[in-house]
Coordinates of C-alpha atoms in Angstrom, one line a residue:
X133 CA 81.2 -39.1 -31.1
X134 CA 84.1 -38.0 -28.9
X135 CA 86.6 -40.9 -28.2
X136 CA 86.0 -40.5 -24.3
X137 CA 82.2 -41.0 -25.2
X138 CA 82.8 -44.2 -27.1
X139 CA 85.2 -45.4 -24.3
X140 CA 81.9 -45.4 -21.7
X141 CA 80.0 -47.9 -24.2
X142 CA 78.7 -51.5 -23.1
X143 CA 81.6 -54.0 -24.3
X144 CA 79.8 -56.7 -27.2
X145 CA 81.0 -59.2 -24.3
X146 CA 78.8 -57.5 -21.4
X147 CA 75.6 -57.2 -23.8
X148 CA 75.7 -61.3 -23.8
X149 CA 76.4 -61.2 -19.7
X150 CA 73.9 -58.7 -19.3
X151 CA 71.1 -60.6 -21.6
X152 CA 72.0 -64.0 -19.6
X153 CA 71.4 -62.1 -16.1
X154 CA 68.2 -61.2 -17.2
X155 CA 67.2 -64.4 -18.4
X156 CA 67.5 -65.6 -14.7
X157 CA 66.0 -62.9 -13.5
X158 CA 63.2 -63.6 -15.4
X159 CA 63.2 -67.6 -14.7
X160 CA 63.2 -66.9 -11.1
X161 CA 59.8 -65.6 -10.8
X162 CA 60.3 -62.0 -9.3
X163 CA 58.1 -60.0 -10.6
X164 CA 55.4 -62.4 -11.3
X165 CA 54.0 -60.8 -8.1
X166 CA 51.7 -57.3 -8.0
X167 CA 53.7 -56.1 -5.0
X168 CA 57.2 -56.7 -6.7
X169 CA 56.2 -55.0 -9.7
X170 CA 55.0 -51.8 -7.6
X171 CA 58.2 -51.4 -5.9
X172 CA 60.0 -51.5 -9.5
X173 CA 58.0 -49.1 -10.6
X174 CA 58.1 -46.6 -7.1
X175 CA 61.9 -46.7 -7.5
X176 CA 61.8 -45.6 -10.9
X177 CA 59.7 -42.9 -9.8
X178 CA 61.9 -42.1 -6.8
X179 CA 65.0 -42.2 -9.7
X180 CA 63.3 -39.4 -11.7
X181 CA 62.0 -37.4 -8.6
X182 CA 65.2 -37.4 -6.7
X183 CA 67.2 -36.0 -9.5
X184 CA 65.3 -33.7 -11.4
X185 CA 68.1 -30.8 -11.6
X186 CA 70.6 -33.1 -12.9
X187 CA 68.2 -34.5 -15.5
X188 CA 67.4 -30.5 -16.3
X189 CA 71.2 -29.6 -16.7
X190 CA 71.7 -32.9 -18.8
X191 CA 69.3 -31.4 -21.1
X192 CA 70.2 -27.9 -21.3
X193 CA 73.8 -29.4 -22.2
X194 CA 72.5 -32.2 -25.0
X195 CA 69.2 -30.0 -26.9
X196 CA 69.8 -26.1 -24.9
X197 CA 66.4 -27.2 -23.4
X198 CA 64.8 -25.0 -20.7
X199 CA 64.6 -25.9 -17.4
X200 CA 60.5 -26.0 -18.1
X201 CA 60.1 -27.3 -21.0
X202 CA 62.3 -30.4 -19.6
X203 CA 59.8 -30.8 -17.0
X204 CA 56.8 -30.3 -19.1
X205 CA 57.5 -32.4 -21.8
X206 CA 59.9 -35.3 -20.3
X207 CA 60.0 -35.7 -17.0
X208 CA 56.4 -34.7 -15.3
X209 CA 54.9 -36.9 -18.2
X210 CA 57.3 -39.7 -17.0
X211 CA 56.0 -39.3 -12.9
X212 CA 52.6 -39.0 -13.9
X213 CA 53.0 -42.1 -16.1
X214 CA 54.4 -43.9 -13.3
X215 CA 51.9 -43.0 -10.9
X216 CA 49.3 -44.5 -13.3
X217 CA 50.8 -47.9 -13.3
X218 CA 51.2 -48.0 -9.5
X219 CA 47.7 -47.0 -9.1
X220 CA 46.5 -49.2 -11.7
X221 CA 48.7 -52.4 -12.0
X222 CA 46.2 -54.6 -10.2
X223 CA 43.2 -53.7 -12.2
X224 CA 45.4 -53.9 -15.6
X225 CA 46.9 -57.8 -14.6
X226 CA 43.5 -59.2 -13.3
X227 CA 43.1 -62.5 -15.1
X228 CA 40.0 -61.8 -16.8
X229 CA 36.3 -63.8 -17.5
X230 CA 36.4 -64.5 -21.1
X231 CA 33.4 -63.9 -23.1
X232 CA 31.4 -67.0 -24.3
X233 CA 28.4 -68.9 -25.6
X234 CA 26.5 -71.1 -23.4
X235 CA 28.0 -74.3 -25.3
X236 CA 31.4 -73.4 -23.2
X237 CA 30.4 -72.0 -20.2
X238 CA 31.2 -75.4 -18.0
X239 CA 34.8 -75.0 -19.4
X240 CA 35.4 -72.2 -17.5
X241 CA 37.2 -70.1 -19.8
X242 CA 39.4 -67.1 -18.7
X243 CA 42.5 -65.1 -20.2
X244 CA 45.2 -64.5 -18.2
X245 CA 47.8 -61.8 -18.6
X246 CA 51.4 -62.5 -18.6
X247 CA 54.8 -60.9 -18.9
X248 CA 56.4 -61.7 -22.4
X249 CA 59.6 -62.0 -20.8
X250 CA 63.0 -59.7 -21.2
X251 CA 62.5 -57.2 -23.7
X252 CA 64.0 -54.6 -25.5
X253 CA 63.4 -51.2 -25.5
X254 CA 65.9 -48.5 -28.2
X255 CA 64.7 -44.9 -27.2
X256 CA 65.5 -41.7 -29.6
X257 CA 67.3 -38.5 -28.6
X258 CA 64.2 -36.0 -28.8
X259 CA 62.6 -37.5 -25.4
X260 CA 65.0 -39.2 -23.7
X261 CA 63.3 -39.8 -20.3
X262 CA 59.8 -40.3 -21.3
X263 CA 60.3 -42.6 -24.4
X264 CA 63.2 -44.4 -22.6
X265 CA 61.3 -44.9 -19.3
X266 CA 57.4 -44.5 -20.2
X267 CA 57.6 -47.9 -22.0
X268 CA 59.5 -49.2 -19.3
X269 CA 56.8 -48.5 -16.6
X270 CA 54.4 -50.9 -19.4
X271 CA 57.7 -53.4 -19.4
X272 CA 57.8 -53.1 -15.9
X273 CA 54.1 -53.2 -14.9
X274 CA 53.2 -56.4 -17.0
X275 CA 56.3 -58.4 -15.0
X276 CA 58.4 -58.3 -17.6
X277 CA 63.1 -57.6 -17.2
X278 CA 63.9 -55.1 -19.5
X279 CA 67.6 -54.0 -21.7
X280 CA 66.9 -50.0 -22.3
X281 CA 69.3 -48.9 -25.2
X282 CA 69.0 -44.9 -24.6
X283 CA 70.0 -42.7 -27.8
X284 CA 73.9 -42.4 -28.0
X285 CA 73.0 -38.4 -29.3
X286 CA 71.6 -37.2 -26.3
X287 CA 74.5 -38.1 -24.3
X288 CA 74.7 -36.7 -21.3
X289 CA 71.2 -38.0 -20.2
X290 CA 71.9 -41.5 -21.5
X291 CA 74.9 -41.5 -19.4
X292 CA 73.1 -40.5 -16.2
X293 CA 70.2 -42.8 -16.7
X294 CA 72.9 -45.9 -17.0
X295 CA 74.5 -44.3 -13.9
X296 CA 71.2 -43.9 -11.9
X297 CA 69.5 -47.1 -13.1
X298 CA 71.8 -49.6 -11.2
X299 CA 71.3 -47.2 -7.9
X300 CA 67.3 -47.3 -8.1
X301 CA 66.6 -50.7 -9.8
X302 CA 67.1 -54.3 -9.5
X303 CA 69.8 -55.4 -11.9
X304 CA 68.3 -59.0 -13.1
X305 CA 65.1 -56.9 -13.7
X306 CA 66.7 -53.9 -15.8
X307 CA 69.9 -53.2 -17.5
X308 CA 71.2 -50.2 -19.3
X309 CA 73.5 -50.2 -22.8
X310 CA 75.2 -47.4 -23.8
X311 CA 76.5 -47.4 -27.6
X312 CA 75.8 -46.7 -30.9
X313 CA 75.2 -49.1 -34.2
X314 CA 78.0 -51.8 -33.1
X315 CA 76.4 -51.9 -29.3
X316 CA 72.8 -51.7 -31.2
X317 CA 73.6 -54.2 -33.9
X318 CA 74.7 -56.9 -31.3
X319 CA 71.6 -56.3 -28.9
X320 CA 68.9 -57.1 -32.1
X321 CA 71.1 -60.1 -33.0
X322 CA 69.9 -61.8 -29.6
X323 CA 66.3 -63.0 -29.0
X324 CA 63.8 -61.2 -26.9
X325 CA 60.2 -61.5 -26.2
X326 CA 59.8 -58.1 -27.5
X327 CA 61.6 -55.5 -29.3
X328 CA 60.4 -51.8 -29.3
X329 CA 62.2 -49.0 -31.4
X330 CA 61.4 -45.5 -31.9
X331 CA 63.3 -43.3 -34.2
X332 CA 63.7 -43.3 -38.2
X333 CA 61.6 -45.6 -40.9
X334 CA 64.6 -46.3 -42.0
X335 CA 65.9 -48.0 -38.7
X336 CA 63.0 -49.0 -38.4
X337 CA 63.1 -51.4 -41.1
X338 CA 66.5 -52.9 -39.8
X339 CA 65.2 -53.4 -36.4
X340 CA 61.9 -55.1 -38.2
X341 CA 64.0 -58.1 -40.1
X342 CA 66.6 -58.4 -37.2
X343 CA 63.4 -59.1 -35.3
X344 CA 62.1 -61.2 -37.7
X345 CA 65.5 -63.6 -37.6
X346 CA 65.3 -64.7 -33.9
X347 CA 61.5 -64.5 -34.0
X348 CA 61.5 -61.5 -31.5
X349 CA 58.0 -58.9 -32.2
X350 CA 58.7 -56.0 -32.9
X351 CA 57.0 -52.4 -32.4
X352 CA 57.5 -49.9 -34.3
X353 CA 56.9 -45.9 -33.5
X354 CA 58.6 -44.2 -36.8
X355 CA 56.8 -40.7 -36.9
X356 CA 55.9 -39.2 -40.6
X357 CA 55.1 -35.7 -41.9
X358 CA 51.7 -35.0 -39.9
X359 CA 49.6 -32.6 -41.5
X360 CA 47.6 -29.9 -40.1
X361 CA 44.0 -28.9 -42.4
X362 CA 43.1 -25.2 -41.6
X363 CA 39.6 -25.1 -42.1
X364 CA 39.5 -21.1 -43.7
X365 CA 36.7 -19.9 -41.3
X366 CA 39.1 -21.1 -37.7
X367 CA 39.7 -19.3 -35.2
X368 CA 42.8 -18.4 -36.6
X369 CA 44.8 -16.6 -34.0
X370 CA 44.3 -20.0 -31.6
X371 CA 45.4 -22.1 -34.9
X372 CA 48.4 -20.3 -35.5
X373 CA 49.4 -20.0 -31.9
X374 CA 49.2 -24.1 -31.2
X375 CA 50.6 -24.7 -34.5
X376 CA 53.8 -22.7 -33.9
X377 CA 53.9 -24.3 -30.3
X378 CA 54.4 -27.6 -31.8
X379 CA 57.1 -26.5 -34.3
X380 CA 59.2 -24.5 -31.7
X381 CA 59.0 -27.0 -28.9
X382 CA 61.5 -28.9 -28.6
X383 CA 62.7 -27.6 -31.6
X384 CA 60.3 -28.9 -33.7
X385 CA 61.8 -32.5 -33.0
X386 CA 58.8 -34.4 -32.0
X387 CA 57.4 -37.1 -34.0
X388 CA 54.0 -35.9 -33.5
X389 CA 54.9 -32.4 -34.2
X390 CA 52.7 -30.6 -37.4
X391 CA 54.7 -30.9 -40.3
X392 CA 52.9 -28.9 -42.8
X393 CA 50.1 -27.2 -43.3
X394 CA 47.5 -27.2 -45.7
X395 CA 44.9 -24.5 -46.3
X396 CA 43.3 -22.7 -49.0
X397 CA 44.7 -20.3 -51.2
X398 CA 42.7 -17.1 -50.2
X399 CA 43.0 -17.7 -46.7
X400 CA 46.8 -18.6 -46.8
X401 CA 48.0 -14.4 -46.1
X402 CA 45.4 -14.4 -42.6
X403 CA 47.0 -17.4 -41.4
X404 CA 51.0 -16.1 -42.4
X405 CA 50.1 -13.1 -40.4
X406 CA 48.7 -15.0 -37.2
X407 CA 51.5 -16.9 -37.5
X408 CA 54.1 -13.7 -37.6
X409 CA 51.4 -12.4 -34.5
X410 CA 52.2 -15.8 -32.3
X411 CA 55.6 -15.5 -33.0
X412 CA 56.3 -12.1 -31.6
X413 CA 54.2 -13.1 -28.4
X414 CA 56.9 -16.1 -28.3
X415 CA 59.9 -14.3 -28.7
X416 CA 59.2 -10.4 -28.2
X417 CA 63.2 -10.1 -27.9
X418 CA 64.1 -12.6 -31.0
X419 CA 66.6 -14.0 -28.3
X420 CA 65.4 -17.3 -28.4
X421 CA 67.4 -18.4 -25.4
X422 CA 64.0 -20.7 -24.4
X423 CA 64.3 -22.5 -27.5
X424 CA 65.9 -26.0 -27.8
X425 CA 68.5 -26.0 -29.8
X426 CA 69.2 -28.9 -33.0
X427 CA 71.0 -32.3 -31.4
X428 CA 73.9 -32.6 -33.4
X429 CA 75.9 -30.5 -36.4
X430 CA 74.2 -33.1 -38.9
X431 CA 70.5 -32.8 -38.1
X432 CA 71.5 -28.8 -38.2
X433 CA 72.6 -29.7 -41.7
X434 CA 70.3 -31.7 -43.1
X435 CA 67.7 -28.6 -41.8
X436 CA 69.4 -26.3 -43.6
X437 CA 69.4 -27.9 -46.7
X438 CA 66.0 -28.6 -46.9
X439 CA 65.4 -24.9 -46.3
X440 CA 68.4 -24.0 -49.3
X441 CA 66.6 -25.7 -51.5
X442 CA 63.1 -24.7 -51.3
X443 CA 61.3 -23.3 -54.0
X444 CA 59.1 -21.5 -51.4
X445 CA 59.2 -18.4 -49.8
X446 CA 60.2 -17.4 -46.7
X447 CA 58.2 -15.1 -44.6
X448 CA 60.1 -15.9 -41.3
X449 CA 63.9 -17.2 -40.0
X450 CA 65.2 -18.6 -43.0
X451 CA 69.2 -19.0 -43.5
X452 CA 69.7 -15.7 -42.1
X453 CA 68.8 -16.8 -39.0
X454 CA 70.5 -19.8 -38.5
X455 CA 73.3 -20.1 -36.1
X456 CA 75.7 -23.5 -37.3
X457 CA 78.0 -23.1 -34.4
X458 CA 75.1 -22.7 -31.3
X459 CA 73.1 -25.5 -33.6
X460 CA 70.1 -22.9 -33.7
X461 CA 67.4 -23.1 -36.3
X462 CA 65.4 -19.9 -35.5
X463 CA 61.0 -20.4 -36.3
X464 CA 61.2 -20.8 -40.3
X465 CA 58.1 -20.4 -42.0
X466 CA 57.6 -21.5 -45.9
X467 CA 54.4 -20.2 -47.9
X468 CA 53.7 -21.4 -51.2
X469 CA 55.5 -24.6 -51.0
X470 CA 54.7 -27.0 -53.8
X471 CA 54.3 -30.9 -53.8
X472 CA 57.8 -31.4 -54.9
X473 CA 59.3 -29.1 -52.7
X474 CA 62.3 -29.8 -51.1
X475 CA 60.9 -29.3 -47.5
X476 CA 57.9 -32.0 -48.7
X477 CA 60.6 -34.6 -49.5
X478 CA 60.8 -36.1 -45.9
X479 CA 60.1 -35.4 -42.4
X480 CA 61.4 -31.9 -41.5
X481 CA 61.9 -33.0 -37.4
X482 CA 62.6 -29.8 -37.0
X483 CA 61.3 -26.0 -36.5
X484 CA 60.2 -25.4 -40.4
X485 CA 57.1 -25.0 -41.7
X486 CA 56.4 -25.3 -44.6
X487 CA 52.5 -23.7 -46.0
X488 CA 50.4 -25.9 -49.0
X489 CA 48.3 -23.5 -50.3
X490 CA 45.0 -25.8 -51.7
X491 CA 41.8 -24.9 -54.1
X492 CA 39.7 -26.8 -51.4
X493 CA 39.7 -29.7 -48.1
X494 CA 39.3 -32.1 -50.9
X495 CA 42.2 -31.5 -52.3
X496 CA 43.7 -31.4 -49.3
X497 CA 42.6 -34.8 -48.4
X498 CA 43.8 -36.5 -51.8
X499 CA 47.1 -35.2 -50.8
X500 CA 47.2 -36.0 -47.2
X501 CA 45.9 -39.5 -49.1
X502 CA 48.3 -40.0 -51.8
X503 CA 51.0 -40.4 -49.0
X504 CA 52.1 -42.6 -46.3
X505 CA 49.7 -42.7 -43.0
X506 CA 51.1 -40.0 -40.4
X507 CA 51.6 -40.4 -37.1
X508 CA 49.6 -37.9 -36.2
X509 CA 46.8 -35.5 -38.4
X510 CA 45.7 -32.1 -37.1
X511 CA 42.4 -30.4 -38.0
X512 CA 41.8 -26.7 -36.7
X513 CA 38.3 -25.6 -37.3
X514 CA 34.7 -25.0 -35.8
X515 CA 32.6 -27.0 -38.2
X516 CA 31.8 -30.4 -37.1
X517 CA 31.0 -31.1 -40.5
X518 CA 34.3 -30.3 -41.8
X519 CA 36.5 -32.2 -39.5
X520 CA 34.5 -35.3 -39.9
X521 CA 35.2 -34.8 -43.4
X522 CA 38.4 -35.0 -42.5
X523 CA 38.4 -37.4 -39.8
X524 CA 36.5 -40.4 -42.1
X525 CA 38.1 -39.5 -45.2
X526 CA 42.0 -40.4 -43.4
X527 CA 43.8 -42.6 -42.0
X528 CA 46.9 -41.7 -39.5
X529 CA 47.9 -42.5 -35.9
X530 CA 45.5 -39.6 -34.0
X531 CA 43.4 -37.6 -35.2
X532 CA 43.4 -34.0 -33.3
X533 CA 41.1 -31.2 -33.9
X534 CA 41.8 -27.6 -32.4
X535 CA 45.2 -29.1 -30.9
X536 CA 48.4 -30.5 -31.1
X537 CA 51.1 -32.8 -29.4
X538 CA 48.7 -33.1 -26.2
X539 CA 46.6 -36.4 -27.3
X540 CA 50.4 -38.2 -26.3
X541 CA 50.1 -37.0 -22.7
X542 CA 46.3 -37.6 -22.4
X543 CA 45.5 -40.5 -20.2
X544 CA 43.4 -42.8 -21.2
X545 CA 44.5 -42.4 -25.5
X546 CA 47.0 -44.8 -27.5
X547 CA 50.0 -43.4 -28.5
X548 CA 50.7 -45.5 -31.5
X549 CA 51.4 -45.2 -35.4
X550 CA 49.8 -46.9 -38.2
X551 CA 51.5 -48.5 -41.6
X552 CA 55.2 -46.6 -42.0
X553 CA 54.3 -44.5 -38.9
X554 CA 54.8 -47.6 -36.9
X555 CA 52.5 -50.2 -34.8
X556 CA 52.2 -50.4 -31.2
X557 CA 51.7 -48.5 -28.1
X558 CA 54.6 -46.6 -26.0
X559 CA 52.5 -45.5 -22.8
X560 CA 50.6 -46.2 -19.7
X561 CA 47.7 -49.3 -20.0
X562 CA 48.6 -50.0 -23.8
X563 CA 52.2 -50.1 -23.2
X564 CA 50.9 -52.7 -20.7
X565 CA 48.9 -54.7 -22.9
X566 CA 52.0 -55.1 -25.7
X567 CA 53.9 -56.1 -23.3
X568 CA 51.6 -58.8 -22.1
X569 CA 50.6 -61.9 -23.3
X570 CA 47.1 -63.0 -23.4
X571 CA 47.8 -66.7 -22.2
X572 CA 43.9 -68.6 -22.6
X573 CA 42.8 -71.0 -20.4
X574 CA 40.1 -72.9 -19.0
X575 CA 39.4 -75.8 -16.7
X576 CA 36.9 -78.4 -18.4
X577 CA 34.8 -80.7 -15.6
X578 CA 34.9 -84.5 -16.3
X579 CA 30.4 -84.5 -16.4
X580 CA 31.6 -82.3 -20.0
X581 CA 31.5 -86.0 -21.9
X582 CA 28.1 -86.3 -21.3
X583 CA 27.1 -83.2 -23.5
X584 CA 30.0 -83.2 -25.3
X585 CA 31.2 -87.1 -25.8
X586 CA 30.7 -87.3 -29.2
X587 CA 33.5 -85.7 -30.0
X588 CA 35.0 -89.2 -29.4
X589 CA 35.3 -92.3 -32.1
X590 CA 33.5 -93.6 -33.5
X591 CA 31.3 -91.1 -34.7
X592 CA 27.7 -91.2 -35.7
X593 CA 25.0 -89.1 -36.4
X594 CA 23.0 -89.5 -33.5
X595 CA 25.6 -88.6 -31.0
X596 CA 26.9 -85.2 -33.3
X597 CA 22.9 -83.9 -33.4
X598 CA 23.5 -83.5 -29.6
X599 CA 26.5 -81.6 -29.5
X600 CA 27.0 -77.9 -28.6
X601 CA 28.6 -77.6 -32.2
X602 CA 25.4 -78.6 -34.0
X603 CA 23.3 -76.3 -31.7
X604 CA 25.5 -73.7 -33.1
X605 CA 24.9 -74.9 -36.5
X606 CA 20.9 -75.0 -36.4
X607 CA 21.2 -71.3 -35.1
X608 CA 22.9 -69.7 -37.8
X609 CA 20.9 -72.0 -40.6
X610 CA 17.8 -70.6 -38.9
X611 CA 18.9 -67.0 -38.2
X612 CA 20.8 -66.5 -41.6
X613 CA 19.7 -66.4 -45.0
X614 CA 23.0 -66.0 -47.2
X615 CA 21.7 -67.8 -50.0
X616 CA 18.3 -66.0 -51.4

């Protein structure tokens, strides 16, 4: 980091001021209400609408993005997420009728949902708006003040989201730090109600026990190498085609994206050639000026080692290709990669893909199984048979057949992790519901005492036969036989 970038970053000093202001905030009771919460969110919809070409040219200049897939994959997401939870926020706080037995239904019980509090939310490079902001809209919608630690890499968004933040949104409701580990390692040493992080397991793990010290809950979305199972008799051409979408957009770095694929041996030539086929629709020219480019010269690195070391071969990009100085990692494509592979070591997070040629799906699924839960697990096939196979015989985050990426954007799905790909939800009504807490209640009348008074010294038989309790306890001995 440049020494003029490092100078912009939130003083150690300010984090504490900043975490006291929205303590208040919180205390005072502003957004308990519906209406305050919708005009949080409707200026942090007016904050991404009124300066979409700044947000475009901010990410042209940190990833080389183009202008649409910014707007595809960040920012429209980020409206339409926002329109959501103004539409929605009512129905989502309602208190809600709890469900009962008869024994309880005089107590009135009901479950009412409340803001956590001031929480914290550490957004990665790859998505700056959308995972930055789209758990904010949950934070936001469930009444909650909110610290946003944007990714120090993608720089020149981070800064103009701390610069437009303070213009659009109340400042004891949400604050902005800009920094890097010192800033970050100060922020997880104070409580909060709630901590979310996305970015690496490794972080991950840090965030977890620095969590665990103040008692703050964490969420976790880590990412993982998702698999993709090509079922042999696919529509190929569409396979290859959405496959090589999610490796090239963005640059492959998507936590979701496919990571490898696994398909069987005689079918592995068919599906290198569709994927040669989509690539030359992509990029007829080989120009590759619509292509993000890698983040920073380290990531470009690291990609470029995997790919020096492989023991597979290349049948697209490759070294050749790669352009150090521009931070431009050309579509690679890997066949014959074995389990020990280089590029099978950790998540690629990039535009590689690597091909595991298999004798069979279940091989394919003992491998998918002898590994850490992905985030995500891709299935391309026709046979209904064959992706519940794989569907029931996995575990992973999502579970997508005939597509990829698109189940995050879909309204109405979780976009969570499971085991090392993380726990928790970043978007829309589940980002709601981890930021709320489910406070129970009820409201017991004072005529209760004469069904339930013997609950009350001293006890005797005759009293306990006649409570709700022992109603409950005659039901199951009459409706349950568990010793035959």
């Amino acid at each position: 980091m440049s020494d003029e970038q490092k100078a912009q970053y939130t003083s150690l000093e300010e984090i504490d001021q900043m975490h006291a202001a929205l303590r208040a905030g919180f205390r005072s009771g502003k957004m308990k209400s519906i209406a305050a919460r919708r005009t949080q969110l409707t200026q942090l919809g007016y904050l991404v609408q009124d300066n979409m070409e700044r947000f475009k040219e901010a990410f042209a200049a940190d990833l080389g993005r183009h202008p649409m897939e910014a707007s595809f994959l960040d920012l429209l997401p980020t409206l339409s997420d926002t329109k959501i939870a103004i539409d929605r926020v009512e129905k989502w706080a309602r208190t809600e009728r709890a469900p009962f037995s008869l024994n309880f239904a005089a107590t009135r019980p009901v479950i009412r949902k409340e803001p956590k509090g001031v929480v914290l939310i550490i957004a990665p490079f790859n998505y700056p708006v959308w995972l930055t902001f789209g758990p904010l809209i949950g934070a936001l919608a469930a009444g909650n003040c909110a610290v946003l630690k944007p990714s120090e890499l993608s720089w020149n968004v981070t800064k103009l989201m701390a610069e437009l933040v303070p213009k659009y949104l109340d400042q004891d409701v949400v604050r902005v730090v800009l920094g890097a580990v010192p800033e970050t390692t100060k922020l997880l040493e104070l409580p909060w109600d709630h901590i979310l992080y996305t970015g690496s397991g490794r972080v991950g793990k840090i965030v977890n026990m620095a969590g665990a010290k103040t008692f703050s809950p964490v969420s976790l979305e880590l990412g993982g190498k998702s698999p993709a199972v090509i079922d042999p008799k696919c529509d190929m051409r569409t396979a290859a085609k959405r496959i090589l979408w999610g490796k090239v957009a963005n640059a492959g770095q998507t936590c979701v994206a496919p990571d490898y694929v696994l398909i069987e041996r005689g079918a592995e030539d068919k599906f290198v050639e569709a994927l040669k086929e989509a690539h030359k629709s992509f990029f007829p020219d080989k120009s590759y000026k619509e292509m993000s480019r890698i983040v920073a010269p380290s990531h470009f690195n690291r990609l470029k080692g995997l790919v020096e070391n492989t023991q597979g071969t290349v049948v697209l990009g490759g070294l050749d290709e790669m352009d150090e100085a521009g931070k431009l990692i050309t579509p690679t494509i890997v066949r014959g990669v074995k389990e020990d592979d280089s590029l099978m070591s950790e998540e690629i997070f990039g535009p590689v893909l690597p091909i595991l040629p298999v004798d069979n799906v279940d091989d394919a699924l003992e491998y998918i199984n002898k590994h850490d839960h992905p985030l995500a697990l891709y299935v391309f096939t026709q046979d209904a048979a064959f992706k519940a196979k794989v569907f029931d015989n996995t575990t992973s985050g999502s579970a997508v057949a005939n597509e990829v990426l698109l189940q995050c954007a879909t309204d109405g799905l979780p976009f969570g992790g499971i085991g090392p790909s993380g726990n928790g939800y970043q978007t829309r009504k589940y980002a709601f519901d981890m930021f709320t807490h489910l406070r129970a209640s009820l409201d017991s009348p004072s005529w209760l005492d004469k069904i339930m008074g013997a609950r009350y010294p001293p006890y005797t038989v005759r009293f306990f036969s006649c409570t709700p309790p022992y109603y409950s306890y005659l039901s199951f001995r009459m409706t349950c036989s568990l010793r035959s």
